[in-house]
mmCIF file of C-alpha atoms in Angstrom:
data_model
loop_
_atom_site.group_PDB
_atom_site.id
_atom_site.type_symbol
_atom_site.label_atom_id
_atom_site.label_comp_id
_atom_site.label_asym_id
_atom_site.label_seq_id
_atom_site.Cartn_x
_atom_site.Cartn_y
_atom_site.Cartn_z
ATOM 1 C CA UNK A 6 32.459 -13.781 -32.849
ATOM 2 C CA UNK A 7 32.430 -16.875 -30.658
ATOM 3 C CA UNK A 8 32.707 -14.695 -27.521
ATOM 4 C CA UNK A 9 29.516 -12.775 -28.416
ATOM 5 C CA UNK A 10 27.663 -15.997 -29.200
ATOM 6 C CA UNK A 11 28.532 -17.365 -25.724
ATOM 7 C CA UNK A 12 27.422 -14.092 -24.110
ATOM 8 C CA UNK A 13 24.148 -14.222 -26.065
ATOM 9 C CA UNK A 14 23.500 -17.851 -25.030
ATOM 10 C CA UNK A 15 24.242 -17.047 -21.353
ATOM 11 C CA UNK A 16 21.974 -14.002 -21.480
ATOM 12 C CA UNK A 17 19.135 -16.044 -23.047
ATOM 13 C CA UNK A 18 19.590 -18.740 -20.374
ATOM 14 C CA UNK A 19 19.409 -16.037 -17.699
ATOM 15 C CA UNK A 20 16.157 -14.663 -19.149
ATOM 16 C CA UNK A 21 14.626 -18.153 -19.350
ATOM 17 C CA UNK A 22 15.711 -19.055 -15.798
ATOM 18 C CA UNK A 23 14.495 -15.925 -14.016
ATOM 19 C CA UNK A 24 11.198 -14.030 -14.017
ATOM 20 C CA UNK A 25 11.118 -10.245 -13.755
ATOM 21 C CA UNK A 26 8.058 -8.534 -12.268
ATOM 22 C CA UNK A 27 7.176 -5.004 -11.251
ATOM 23 C CA UNK A 28 6.041 -5.230 -7.617
ATOM 24 C CA UNK A 29 4.336 -2.329 -5.807
ATOM 25 C CA UNK A 30 6.197 -1.157 -2.704
ATOM 26 C CA UNK A 31 4.626 0.918 0.075
ATOM 27 C CA UNK A 32 6.993 3.401 1.738
ATOM 28 C CA UNK A 33 6.688 5.248 5.064
ATOM 29 C CA UNK A 34 9.140 8.109 5.572
ATOM 30 C CA UNK A 35 9.917 10.408 8.458
ATOM 31 C CA UNK A 36 11.908 13.602 7.881
ATOM 32 C CA UNK A 37 12.926 12.342 4.445
ATOM 33 C CA UNK A 38 14.261 9.010 5.744
ATOM 34 C CA UNK A 39 12.544 5.715 5.028
ATOM 35 C CA UNK A 40 11.353 4.057 8.263
ATOM 36 C CA UNK A 41 9.291 1.217 6.764
ATOM 37 C CA UNK A 42 8.781 -0.501 3.412
ATOM 38 C CA UNK A 43 6.522 -3.353 2.384
ATOM 39 C CA UNK A 44 6.302 -5.181 -0.946
ATOM 40 C CA UNK A 45 2.652 -5.799 -1.758
ATOM 41 C CA UNK A 46 2.039 -8.650 -4.185
ATOM 42 C CA UNK A 47 -1.598 -7.594 -4.630
ATOM 43 C CA UNK A 48 -0.866 -3.855 -4.356
ATOM 44 C CA UNK A 49 -3.547 -3.352 -1.683
ATOM 45 C CA UNK A 50 -3.524 -2.151 1.919
ATOM 46 C CA UNK A 51 -5.783 -0.568 4.516
ATOM 47 C CA UNK A 52 -5.017 2.629 6.418
ATOM 48 C CA UNK A 53 -6.752 2.417 9.776
ATOM 49 C CA UNK A 54 -7.200 5.057 12.454
ATOM 50 C CA UNK A 55 -9.485 5.924 15.335
ATOM 51 C CA UNK A 56 -11.743 8.899 14.665
ATOM 52 C CA UNK A 57 -10.714 11.714 17.007
ATOM 53 C CA UNK A 58 -14.285 12.715 17.930
ATOM 54 C CA UNK A 59 -16.289 9.507 17.598
ATOM 55 C CA UNK A 60 -13.477 7.282 19.020
ATOM 56 C CA UNK A 61 -14.467 4.560 16.530
ATOM 57 C CA UNK A 62 -12.269 2.801 13.955
ATOM 58 C CA UNK A 63 -12.106 4.009 10.364
ATOM 59 C CA UNK A 64 -10.706 1.888 7.529
ATOM 60 C CA UNK A 65 -9.563 3.373 4.226
ATOM 61 C CA UNK A 66 -8.918 0.867 1.426
ATOM 62 C CA UNK A 67 -6.092 1.677 -1.013
ATOM 63 C CA UNK A 68 -4.505 0.181 -4.074
ATOM 64 C CA UNK A 69 -1.135 1.118 -5.575
ATOM 65 C CA UNK A 70 -1.596 1.950 -9.246
ATOM 66 C CA UNK A 71 0.929 1.467 -12.051
ATOM 67 C CA UNK A 72 1.780 5.182 -12.145
ATOM 68 C CA UNK A 73 2.921 5.094 -8.480
ATOM 69 C CA UNK A 74 -0.204 6.715 -7.091
ATOM 70 C CA UNK A 75 -2.194 5.665 -4.042
ATOM 71 C CA UNK A 76 -5.808 5.055 -5.032
ATOM 72 C CA UNK A 77 -8.444 5.318 -2.281
ATOM 73 C CA UNK A 78 -11.375 3.220 -3.474
ATOM 74 C CA UNK A 79 -13.427 2.522 -0.329
ATOM 75 C CA UNK A 80 -13.872 3.616 3.264
ATOM 76 C CA UNK A 81 -15.552 1.781 6.156
ATOM 77 C CA UNK A 82 -16.604 3.231 9.524
ATOM 78 C CA UNK A 83 -19.126 2.487 12.254
ATOM 79 C CA UNK A 84 -20.536 5.897 13.195
ATOM 80 C CA UNK A 85 -21.571 9.096 11.469
ATOM 81 C CA UNK A 86 -19.598 11.992 12.818
ATOM 82 C CA UNK A 87 -17.633 15.113 11.964
ATOM 83 C CA UNK A 88 -15.325 14.585 9.014
ATOM 84 C CA UNK A 89 -16.736 11.203 8.004
ATOM 85 C CA UNK A 90 -18.290 10.858 4.550
ATOM 86 C CA UNK A 91 -22.062 10.952 4.403
ATOM 87 C CA UNK A 92 -22.271 10.745 0.613
ATOM 88 C CA UNK A 93 -20.471 8.181 -1.495
ATOM 89 C CA UNK A 94 -19.039 8.764 -4.936
ATOM 90 C CA UNK A 95 -20.433 5.353 -5.822
ATOM 91 C CA UNK A 96 -22.114 2.638 -3.778
ATOM 92 C CA UNK A 97 -23.017 3.376 -0.137
ATOM 93 C CA UNK A 98 -24.338 0.633 2.126
ATOM 94 C CA UNK A 99 -24.386 -0.782 5.628
ATOM 95 C CA UNK A 100 -22.542 -4.079 6.122
ATOM 96 C CA UNK A 101 -22.142 -5.907 9.443
ATOM 97 C CA UNK A 102 -22.724 -2.723 11.460
ATOM 98 C CA UNK A 103 -20.364 -0.597 9.339
ATOM 99 C CA UNK A 104 -21.060 2.105 6.786
ATOM 100 C CA UNK A 105 -19.197 1.390 3.565
ATOM 101 C CA UNK A 106 -18.730 4.010 0.872
ATOM 102 C CA UNK A 107 -17.085 3.788 -2.524
ATOM 103 C CA UNK A 108 -14.679 6.634 -3.092
ATOM 104 C CA UNK A 109 -12.383 7.463 -5.992
ATOM 105 C CA UNK A 110 -9.371 9.574 -5.008
ATOM 106 C CA UNK A 111 -5.719 9.484 -6.071
ATOM 107 C CA UNK A 112 -2.715 10.683 -4.075
ATOM 108 C CA UNK A 113 0.995 10.913 -4.867
ATOM 109 C CA UNK A 114 1.634 10.815 -1.120
ATOM 110 C CA UNK A 115 -0.266 11.075 2.141
ATOM 111 C CA UNK A 116 1.101 13.018 5.124
ATOM 112 C CA UNK A 117 -0.177 12.065 8.559
ATOM 113 C CA UNK A 118 0.658 12.669 12.201
ATOM 114 C CA UNK A 119 1.184 9.757 14.554
ATOM 115 C CA UNK A 120 -1.654 9.783 17.057
ATOM 116 C CA UNK A 121 -1.205 9.027 20.758
ATOM 117 C CA UNK A 122 -4.310 6.801 20.430
ATOM 118 C CA UNK A 123 -3.894 3.088 19.711
ATOM 119 C CA UNK A 124 -5.246 1.684 16.474
ATOM 120 C CA UNK A 125 -3.486 3.846 13.885
ATOM 121 C CA UNK A 126 -1.548 1.935 11.253
ATOM 122 C CA UNK A 127 -1.512 -0.096 8.087
ATOM 123 C CA UNK A 128 -3.167 -3.463 7.588
ATOM 124 C CA UNK A 129 -2.081 -5.948 4.936
ATOM 125 C CA UNK A 130 -3.333 -9.308 3.793
ATOM 126 C CA UNK A 131 -0.521 -11.021 5.730
ATOM 127 C CA UNK A 132 0.675 -8.481 8.305
ATOM 128 C CA UNK A 133 0.182 -5.096 9.945
ATOM 129 C CA UNK A 134 2.294 -2.196 11.189
ATOM 130 C CA UNK A 135 1.123 0.277 13.820
ATOM 131 C CA UNK A 136 2.499 3.803 13.551
ATOM 132 C CA UNK A 137 3.381 3.945 17.271
ATOM 133 C CA UNK A 138 5.732 0.986 16.692
ATOM 134 C CA UNK A 139 7.869 2.867 14.165
ATOM 135 C CA UNK A 140 7.532 6.512 15.256
ATOM 136 C CA UNK A 141 6.702 8.731 18.219
ATOM 137 C CA UNK A 142 3.394 10.478 18.897
ATOM 138 C CA UNK A 143 2.950 13.602 16.777
ATOM 139 C CA UNK A 144 5.744 12.639 14.322
ATOM 140 C CA UNK A 145 4.932 13.441 10.702
ATOM 141 C CA UNK A 146 4.939 10.354 8.473
ATOM 142 C CA UNK A 147 4.682 10.445 4.693
ATOM 143 C CA UNK A 148 3.093 7.488 2.945
ATOM 144 C CA UNK A 149 4.110 6.960 -0.692
ATOM 145 C CA UNK A 150 4.735 4.145 -3.135
ATOM 146 C CA UNK A 151 6.845 3.022 -6.047
ATOM 147 C CA UNK A 152 7.304 -0.070 -8.146
ATOM 148 C CA UNK A 153 10.377 -2.237 -7.799
ATOM 149 C CA UNK A 154 11.690 -4.937 -10.110
ATOM 150 C CA UNK A 155 11.491 -8.321 -8.429
ATOM 151 C CA UNK A 156 13.706 -11.084 -9.831
ATOM 152 C CA UNK A 157 12.471 -14.576 -9.046
ATOM 153 C CA UNK A 158 13.648 -18.062 -9.987
ATOM 154 C CA UNK A 159 11.182 -19.345 -12.567
ATOM 155 C CA UNK A 160 11.421 -23.059 -11.679
ATOM 156 C CA UNK A 161 10.378 -23.411 -8.035
#
């Protein structure tokens, strides 16, 4: 009986000392192997690329949802061209020389080819990763996400 009481006290002390959080994690894979991961405290990132025809930057704004889906909620671009949205699913406006459109799309994963052009990658609040830095031109990358349990000391 005393043994179980000690175990219970130690377990309670452990729970009081540490904080457990579900943290969204962005994953880039190539041929089924993970080549890049990033924990995102805010769950948000930007996929950026250069439009193949217009040669202008495009920014797609994503959030990782609790069900491990990638939610595209906004896109920003500077020129109207083939393949770029001309109707928003919500608000559409011009801001600082860019067109900005609200969009509402969910993806389990996004497959993309690494472009030989510079400017294709992921932007984060505190960092960035360019696809050419982690893969070769024309490689197929798969962007997905999951949630991970983060254990943190409660008394910092």
